[in-house]
Amino acid sequence: MIVFAASLQVHAHHSDAGYDRDTLVTFEGVISRYIYRNPHIMIYVETPDSQGEIVEWEIETGSTPIMSRSGWSASMLGPGDIVTIRAHPERDGTNSAILNTLETTDGNVWSQIEVDEEPTAVADSIEGVWKGIGATTGAFRRLLNQHPLTSAGATARENFSYFEDSPIPDCIPPQAPDAVIGSIVYLNEIEVMDDRVIIRSEFFDTVRTVFMDGRDHPENGERTNQGHSVGHWEDDVLVIDTVLFSDHPDANGRGVPAGASKHLVERLYLSEDRRRLIVDVLLEDPEYLAEPFSASKQLMYTPHLEMVTYGCDPVLSREIGFDTVTDYSEFPRD
């Protein structure tokens, strides 16, 4: 039996605009399929409807990096398992929902965990694995989304549709400074070498190379998704200067494109207690931003966490829903 109830719980999710966050459906059912892949793990559950007919619900939850750190695995569920689902349904009335909690018959309750940890590890430098602190990354994005726009920027935002215009289905990641440094759910790793600094993000396996050998930006250089970055040290502060960003429809706040003159300066340094990485951002894009944008965000040092490969095939992405699908329903169980 499916029970609908009001809900006060709200979570952020990059593609959940179609779900009714004010309503929860609760039901017990039997898993028919469990697909562990990116961008979202999918659980298909059969349960009787109000007329006693068996219907299948499609339950969406987070990506594999997020869910693996929430305790999930490819073999934890399988066809025939009895589960109790609490989820937010689609607004269009279809049997689709985004997961709140899943309870198994052994009494364990599973969900997507996105809370900030308390930073405890102490870093020797900016090198290592870092995880965004939600209180700062959320404020950063709100400020960017509220930043004054030019008429071209305002028009672009007004006409932007995430589902029609986002390049995410083509496996094109967000540009810096949005999600590449500071995501609360995807890890970042910084590697410092003599002639370059490498910044990796779990999200779309994004890699940024910062050249530290004294070179300048190339004249008439190729424009790329993450741009061309050069850097230098000011004592213990890494200063990164990036230009030559390619066009992107959703790069400078929600629905605001990146222009040919986009210019980003980032300053990365440790907090006084050396448990957090502070990233000061100065962003200019005169075609779309009415004035320069400046703000900061912070990441916590998380050496106990391991980076997870995201994996994205653009051909399969468009054909079957973003990324390469791997169905682990036949794998051995934990």
Tab-separated table of N, CA and C in Angstrom, residues 175-295:
chain	number	residue	atom	x	y	z
A	175	GLN	N	32.293	24.657	-15.355
A	175	GLN	CA	33.561	25.376	-15.370
A	175	GLN	C	33.913	25.873	-13.972
A	176	ALA	N	35.198	26.122	-13.766
A	176	ALA	CA	35.606	26.847	-12.564
A	176	ALA	C	35.009	28.262	-12.656
A	177	PRO	N	34.615	28.854	-11.521
A	177	PRO	CA	34.859	28.395	-10.156
A	177	PRO	C	33.686	27.662	-9.526
A	178	ASP	N	32.708	27.232	-10.307
A	178	ASP	CA	31.463	26.740	-9.716
A	178	ASP	C	31.662	25.456	-8.936
A	179	ALA	N	31.667	24.309	-9.609
A	179	ALA	CA	31.654	23.036	-8.882
A	179	ALA	C	33.004	22.345	-8.856
A	180	VAL	N	34.005	22.924	-9.508
A	180	VAL	CA	35.259	22.199	-9.664
A	180	VAL	C	36.089	22.227	-8.386
A	181	ILE	N	36.079	23.324	-7.658
A	181	ILE	CA	36.722	23.356	-6.344
A	181	ILE	C	35.654	23.745	-5.335
A	182	GLY	N	35.292	22.812	-4.461
A	182	GLY	CA	34.401	23.186	-3.376
A	182	GLY	C	33.074	22.482	-3.340
A	183	SER	N	32.849	21.473	-4.178
A	183	SER	CA	31.593	20.737	-4.101
A	183	SER	C	31.484	20.031	-2.757
A	184	ILE	N	30.291	20.047	-2.177
A	184	ILE	CA	30.090	19.397	-0.884
A	184	ILE	C	30.009	17.883	-1.021
A	185	VAL	N	29.673	17.385	-2.208
A	185	VAL	CA	29.484	15.944	-2.371
A	185	VAL	C	30.590	15.273	-3.179
A	186	TYR	N	31.323	16.025	-3.988
A	186	TYR	CA	32.398	15.445	-4.785
A	186	TYR	C	33.749	15.939	-4.265
A	187	LEU	N	34.689	15.017	-4.160
A	187	LEU	CA	36.001	15.345	-3.618
A	187	LEU	C	36.873	16.052	-4.653
A	188	ASN	N	37.858	16.769	-4.148
A	188	ASN	CA	38.885	17.391	-4.972
A	188	ASN	C	40.251	16.940	-4.464
A	189	GLU	N	41.190	16.800	-5.374
A	189	GLU	CA	42.551	16.421	-5.005
A	189	GLU	C	43.525	17.397	-5.638
A	190	ILE	N	44.473	17.871	-4.849
A	190	ILE	CA	45.486	18.805	-5.332
A	190	ILE	C	46.849	18.130	-5.252
A	191	GLU	N	47.569	18.169	-6.359
A	191	GLU	CA	48.924	17.617	-6.425
A	191	GLU	C	49.874	18.733	-6.846
A	192	VAL	N	50.890	18.985	-6.042
A	192	VAL	CA	51.834	20.070	-6.305
A	192	VAL	C	53.146	19.494	-6.819
A	193	MET	N	53.564	19.951	-8.011
A	193	MET	CA	54.847	19.560	-8.590
A	193	MET	C	55.678	20.813	-8.830
A	194	ASP	N	56.919	20.626	-9.253
A	194	ASP	CA	57.795	21.780	-9.456
A	194	ASP	C	57.278	22.701	-10.554
A	195	ASP	N	56.806	22.110	-11.652
A	195	ASP	CA	56.446	22.929	-12.808
A	195	ASP	C	54.949	23.065	-13.024
A	196	ARG	N	54.135	22.422	-12.193
A	196	ARG	CA	52.687	22.499	-12.379
A	196	ARG	C	51.968	22.047	-11.114
A	197	VAL	N	50.720	22.442	-11.023
A	197	VAL	CA	49.813	21.963	-9.985
A	197	VAL	C	48.626	21.325	-10.692
A	198	ILE	N	48.255	20.128	-10.267
A	198	ILE	CA	47.117	19.423	-10.848
A	198	ILE	C	45.969	19.446	-9.842
A	199	ILE	N	44.803	19.888	-10.289
A	199	ILE	CA	43.598	19.900	-9.459
A	199	ILE	C	42.590	18.962	-10.100
A	200	ARG	N	42.218	17.929	-9.371
A	200	ARG	CA	41.274	16.941	-9.888
A	200	ARG	C	39.965	17.022	-9.110
A	201	SER	N	38.865	16.830	-9.823
A	201	SER	CA	37.544	16.751	-9.203
A	201	SER	C	36.913	15.418	-9.566
A	202	GLU	N	36.209	14.812	-8.592
A	202	GLU	CA	35.482	13.575	-8.896
A	202	GLU	C	34.391	13.815	-9.927
A	203	PHE	N	33.788	14.996	-9.915
A	203	PHE	CA	32.648	15.260	-10.792
A	203	PHE	C	33.128	15.302	-12.238
A	204	PHE	N	32.706	14.327	-13.026
A	204	PHE	CA	33.099	14.172	-14.427
A	204	PHE	C	34.604	13.976	-14.586
A	205	ASP	N	35.292	13.564	-13.505
A	205	ASP	CA	36.734	13.311	-13.576
A	205	ASP	C	37.488	14.519	-14.145
A	206	THR	N	37.050	15.706	-13.761
A	206	THR	CA	37.631	16.939	-14.281
A	206	THR	C	39.062	17.126	-13.783
A	207	VAL	N	39.950	17.534	-14.692
A	207	VAL	CA	41.348	17.791	-14.346
A	207	VAL	C	41.717	19.199	-14.810
A	208	ARG	N	42.269	19.978	-13.891
A	208	ARG	CA	42.804	21.297	-14.224
A	208	ARG	C	44.316	21.263	-14.046
A	209	THR	N	45.036	21.776	-15.031
A	209	THR	CA	46.489	21.882	-14.950
A	209	THR	C	46.868	23.349	-14.813
A	210	VAL	N	47.598	23.655	-13.756
A	210	VAL	CA	48.068	25.019	-13.508
A	210	VAL	C	49.575	25.036	-13.757
A	211	PHE	N	50.014	25.747	-14.789
A	211	PHE	CA	51.437	25.782	-15.136
A	211	PHE	C	52.166	26.752	-14.207
A	212	MET	N	53.252	26.254	-13.600
A	212	MET	CA	53.997	27.009	-12.590
A	212	MET	C	55.418	27.329	-13.057
A	213	ASP	N	55.684	27.229	-14.361
A	213	ASP	CA	57.048	27.388	-14.880
A	213	ASP	C	57.333	28.790	-15.404
A	214	GLY	N	56.474	29.749	-15.088
A	214	GLY	CA	56.721	31.131	-15.487
A	214	GLY	C	56.175	31.511	-16.841
A	215	ARG	N	55.542	30.597	-17.535
A	215	ARG	CA	54.994	30.911	-18.853
A	215	ARG	C	53.832	31.893	-18.736
A	216	ASP	N	53.534	32.577	-19.836
A	216	ASP	CA	52.366	33.441	-19.924
A	216	ASP	C	51.229	32.688	-20.608
A	217	HIS	N	50.044	33.282	-20.577
A	217	HIS	CA	48.949	32.717	-21.358
A	217	HIS	C	49.278	32.861	-22.843
A	218	PRO	N	48.961	31.869	-23.664
A	218	PRO	CA	49.250	31.977	-25.098
A	218	PRO	C	48.346	33.003	-25.781
A	219	GLU	N	48.912	33.737	-26.716
A	219	GLU	CA	48.094	34.653	-27.509
A	219	GLU	C	47.257	33.839	-28.490
A	220	ASN	N	45.982	34.166	-28.565
A	220	ASN	CA	45.065	33.453	-29.465
A	220	ASN	C	45.093	31.947	-29.213
A	221	GLY	N	45.236	31.566	-27.945
A	221	GLY	CA	45.279	30.153	-27.601
A	221	GLY	C	43.913	29.492	-27.704
A	222	GLU	N	43.926	28.179	-27.666
A	222	GLU	CA	42.680	27.413	-27.751
A	222	GLU	C	41.852	27.628	-26.490
A	223	ARG	N	40.563	27.869	-26.683
A	223	ARG	CA	39.644	28.000	-25.555
A	223	ARG	C	39.136	26.608	-25.174
A	224	THR	N	39.203	26.291	-23.887
A	224	THR	CA	38.792	24.975	-23.414
A	224	THR	C	37.843	25.119	-22.236
A	225	ASN	N	37.237	24.008	-21.843
A	225	ASN	CA	36.235	24.040	-20.780
A	225	ASN	C	36.783	24.618	-19.482
A	226	GLN	N	37.975	24.229	-19.085
A	226	GLN	CA	38.567	24.718	-17.843
A	226	GLN	C	39.567	25.849	-18.062
A	227	GLY	N	39.723	26.291	-19.305
A	227	GLY	CA	40.592	27.411	-19.589
A	227	GLY	C	42.068	27.079	-19.486
A	228	HIS	N	42.886	28.108	-19.620
A	228	HIS	CA	44.345	27.980	-19.514
A	228	HIS	C	44.779	28.664	-18.227
A	229	SER	N	45.453	27.906	-17.356
A	229	SER	CA	45.797	28.401	-16.025
A	229	SER	C	47.305	28.490	-15.836
A	230	VAL	N	47.756	29.623	-15.308
A	230	VAL	CA	49.139	29.779	-14.870
A	230	VAL	C	49.101	30.193	-13.402
A	231	GLY	N	50.160	29.845	-12.678
A	231	GLY	CA	50.146	30.140	-11.252
A	231	GLY	C	51.506	30.531	-10.720
A	232	HIS	N	51.491	31.057	-9.513
A	232	HIS	CA	52.728	31.378	-8.806
A	232	HIS	C	52.438	31.374	-7.311
A	233	TRP	N	53.502	31.309	-6.532
A	233	TRP	CA	53.370	31.310	-5.080
A	233	TRP	C	53.632	32.703	-4.529
A	234	GLU	N	52.805	33.119	-3.602
A	234	GLU	CA	53.047	34.294	-2.779
A	234	GLU	C	53.146	33.785	-1.347
A	235	ASP	N	54.375	33.491	-0.919
A	235	ASP	CA	54.605	32.766	0.332
A	235	ASP	C	53.885	31.414	0.242
A	236	ASP	N	52.927	31.136	1.114
A	236	ASP	CA	52.222	29.849	1.085
A	236	ASP	C	50.887	29.928	0.353
A	237	VAL	N	50.659	30.996	-0.379
A	237	VAL	CA	49.399	31.177	-1.107
A	237	VAL	C	49.623	30.844	-2.576
A	238	LEU	N	48.816	29.922	-3.104
A	238	LEU	CA	48.856	29.613	-4.530
A	238	LEU	C	47.900	30.553	-5.253
A	239	VAL	N	48.427	31.331	-6.187
A	239	VAL	CA	47.621	32.260	-6.976
A	239	VAL	C	47.480	31.687	-8.380
A	240	ILE	N	46.243	31.474	-8.806
A	240	ILE	CA	45.958	30.882	-10.118
A	240	ILE	C	45.242	31.910	-10.981
A	241	ASP	N	45.751	32.119	-12.185
A	241	ASP	CA	45.146	33.041	-13.150
A	241	ASP	C	44.693	32.225	-14.356
A	242	THR	N	43.402	32.313	-14.697
A	242	THR	CA	42.846	31.466	-15.757
A	242	THR	C	42.066	32.304	-16.761
A	243	VAL	N	42.348	32.075	-18.047
A	243	VAL	CA	41.627	32.703	-19.155
A	243	VAL	C	41.366	31.625	-20.202
A	244	LEU	N	40.868	32.030	-21.364
A	244	LEU	CA	40.627	31.131	-22.497
A	244	LEU	C	39.612	30.044	-22.161
A	245	PHE	N	38.549	30.426	-21.466
A	245	PHE	CA	37.442	29.502	-21.243
A	245	PHE	C	36.618	29.379	-22.524
A	246	SER	N	36.167	28.176	-22.814
A	246	SER	CA	35.261	27.982	-23.949
A	246	SER	C	33.859	28.439	-23.580
A	247	ASP	N	33.008	28.596	-24.599
A	247	ASP	CA	31.615	28.958	-24.345
A	247	ASP	C	30.950	27.867	-23.517
A	248	HIS	N	30.117	28.291	-22.588
A	248	HIS	CA	29.401	27.362	-21.715
A	248	HIS	C	28.121	28.063	-21.283
A	249	PRO	N	26.951	27.424	-21.427
A	249	PRO	CA	25.690	28.127	-21.159
A	249	PRO	C	25.344	28.301	-19.693
A	250	ASP	N	26.106	27.668	-18.790
A	250	ASP	CA	25.708	27.650	-17.376
A	250	ASP	C	26.960	27.719	-16.510
A	251	ALA	N	27.736	28.811	-16.657
A	251	ALA	CA	29.074	28.838	-16.078
A	251	ALA	C	29.287	29.893	-15.005
A	252	ASN	N	28.531	30.979	-15.047
A	252	ASN	CA	28.749	32.092	-14.124
A	252	ASN	C	27.520	32.319	-13.262
A	253	GLY	N	27.071	31.266	-12.599
A	253	GLY	CA	25.784	31.288	-11.928
A	253	GLY	C	24.763	30.599	-12.808
A	254	ARG	N	23.632	30.206	-12.206
A	254	ARG	CA	22.643	29.422	-12.938
A	254	ARG	C	22.158	30.149	-14.197
A	255	GLY	N	22.398	29.501	-15.360
A	255	GLY	CA	21.906	30.004	-16.629
A	255	GLY	C	22.664	31.186	-17.190
A	256	VAL	N	23.815	31.517	-16.624
A	256	VAL	CA	24.619	32.641	-17.121
A	256	VAL	C	25.835	32.075	-17.855
A	257	PRO	N	25.995	32.397	-19.145
A	257	PRO	CA	27.073	31.788	-19.929
A	257	PRO	C	28.451	32.318	-19.554
A	258	ALA	N	29.458	31.647	-20.110
A	258	ALA	CA	30.836	32.126	-20.077
A	258	ALA	C	31.139	32.784	-21.410
A	259	GLY	N	31.758	33.951	-21.372
A	259	GLY	CA	32.128	34.650	-22.588
A	259	GLY	C	33.603	34.500	-22.899
A	260	ALA	N	34.003	35.038	-24.048
A	260	ALA	CA	35.387	34.910	-24.500
A	260	ALA	C	36.357	35.661	-23.598
A	261	SER	N	35.866	36.647	-22.845
A	261	SER	CA	36.739	37.448	-21.982
A	261	SER	C	36.683	37.019	-20.519
A	262	LYS	N	36.114	35.876	-20.234
A	262	LYS	CA	36.050	35.409	-18.849
A	262	LYS	C	37.460	35.287	-18.278
A	263	HIS	N	37.628	35.816	-17.064
A	263	HIS	CA	38.936	35.842	-16.407
A	263	HIS	C	38.735	35.498	-14.940
A	264	LEU	N	39.470	34.509	-14.466
A	264	LEU	CA	39.312	34.012	-13.105
A	264	LEU	C	40.654	34.056	-12.378
A	265	VAL	N	40.645	34.638	-11.182
A	265	VAL	CA	41.818	34.619	-10.312
A	265	VAL	C	41.415	33.949	-9.005
A	266	GLU	N	42.170	32.920	-8.611
A	266	GLU	CA	41.898	32.191	-7.370
A	266	GLU	C	43.137	32.237	-6.477
A	267	ARG	N	42.901	32.372	-5.188
A	267	ARG	CA	43.968	32.338	-4.191
A	267	ARG	C	43.658	31.199	-3.224
A	268	LEU	N	44.541	30.204	-3.154
A	268	LEU	CA	44.335	29.016	-2.330
A	268	LEU	C	45.349	29.011	-1.193
A	269	TYR	N	44.853	28.882	0.036
A	269	TYR	CA	45.752	28.869	1.188
A	269	TYR	C	45.077	28.167	2.357
A	270	LEU	N	45.882	27.721	3.308
A	270	LEU	CA	45.370	27.010	4.472
A	270	LEU	C	44.845	27.987	5.519
A	271	SER	N	43.839	27.518	6.258
A	271	SER	CA	43.349	28.269	7.408
A	271	SER	C	44.403	28.248	8.517
A	272	GLU	N	44.199	29.073	9.535
A	272	GLU	CA	45.181	29.139	10.617
A	272	GLU	C	45.365	27.794	11.315
A	273	ASP	N	44.277	27.019	11.447
A	273	ASP	CA	44.399	25.713	12.105
A	273	ASP	C	44.838	24.612	11.149
A	274	ARG	N	45.002	24.952	9.861
A	274	ARG	CA	45.506	24.046	8.827
A	274	ARG	C	44.578	22.853	8.589
A	275	ARG	N	43.339	22.976	8.962
A	275	ARG	CA	42.357	21.918	8.725
A	275	ARG	C	41.462	22.223	7.524
A	276	ARG	N	41.533	23.449	7.036
A	276	ARG	CA	40.663	23.866	5.946
A	276	ARG	C	41.483	24.561	4.856
A	277	LEU	N	40.994	24.439	3.626
A	277	LEU	CA	41.559	25.157	2.489
A	277	LEU	C	40.618	26.306	2.152
A	278	ILE	N	41.150	27.507	2.092
A	278	ILE	CA	40.351	28.680	1.748
A	278	ILE	C	40.634	29.045	0.298
A	279	VAL	N	39.578	29.280	-0.467
A	279	VAL	CA	39.699	29.651	-1.875
A	279	VAL	C	39.020	31.003	-2.068
A	280	ASP	N	39.824	32.040	-2.302
A	280	ASP	CA	39.292	33.365	-2.623
A	280	ASP	C	39.181	33.481	-4.135
A	281	VAL	N	38.045	33.956	-4.605
A	281	VAL	CA	37.754	33.984	-6.037
A	281	VAL	C	37.482	35.414	-6.490
A	282	LEU	N	38.081	35.794	-7.613
A	282	LEU	CA	37.740	37.029	-8.318
A	282	LEU	C	37.412	36.645	-9.753
A	283	LEU	N	36.181	36.890	-10.159
A	283	LEU	CA	35.691	36.464	-11.471
A	283	LEU	C	35.244	37.681	-12.267
A	284	GLU	N	35.747	37.789	-13.498
A	284	GLU	CA	35.336	38.850	-14.413
A	284	GLU	C	34.850	38.224	-15.712
A	285	ASP	N	33.744	38.714	-16.210
A	285	ASP	CA	33.236	38.311	-17.519
A	285	ASP	C	32.346	39.449	-18.013
A	286	PRO	N	32.951	40.491	-18.607
A	286	PRO	CA	32.212	41.724	-18.906
A	286	PRO	C	31.050	41.548	-19.872
A	287	GLU	N	31.045	40.457	-20.628
A	287	GLU	CA	29.918	40.239	-21.538
A	287	GLU	C	28.649	39.904	-20.773
A	288	TYR	N	28.778	39.211	-19.641
A	288	TYR	CA	27.598	38.719	-18.930
A	288	TYR	C	27.489	39.205	-17.483
A	289	LEU	N	28.588	39.557	-16.844
A	289	LEU	CA	28.562	40.040	-15.464
A	289	LEU	C	28.734	41.552	-15.463
A	290	ALA	N	27.831	42.254	-14.786
A	290	ALA	CA	27.851	43.716	-14.803
A	290	ALA	C	29.054	44.285	-14.071
A	291	GLU	N	29.620	43.528	-13.163
A	291	GLU	CA	30.788	43.960	-12.402
A	291	GLU	C	31.537	42.719	-11.945
A	292	PRO	N	32.801	42.863	-11.546
A	292	PRO	CA	33.547	41.693	-11.067
A	292	PRO	C	32.877	41.071	-9.841
A	293	PHE	N	32.978	39.763	-9.755
A	293	PHE	CA	32.408	39.011	-8.633
A	293	PHE	C	33.548	38.517	-7.753
A	294	SER	N	33.403	38.678	-6.449
A	294	SER	CA	34.406	38.161	-5.525
A	294	SER	C	33.720	37.506	-4.340
A	295	ALA	N	34.248	36.383	-3.923
A	295	ALA	CA	33.712	35.639	-2.778
A	295	ALA	C	34.727	34.571	-2.399
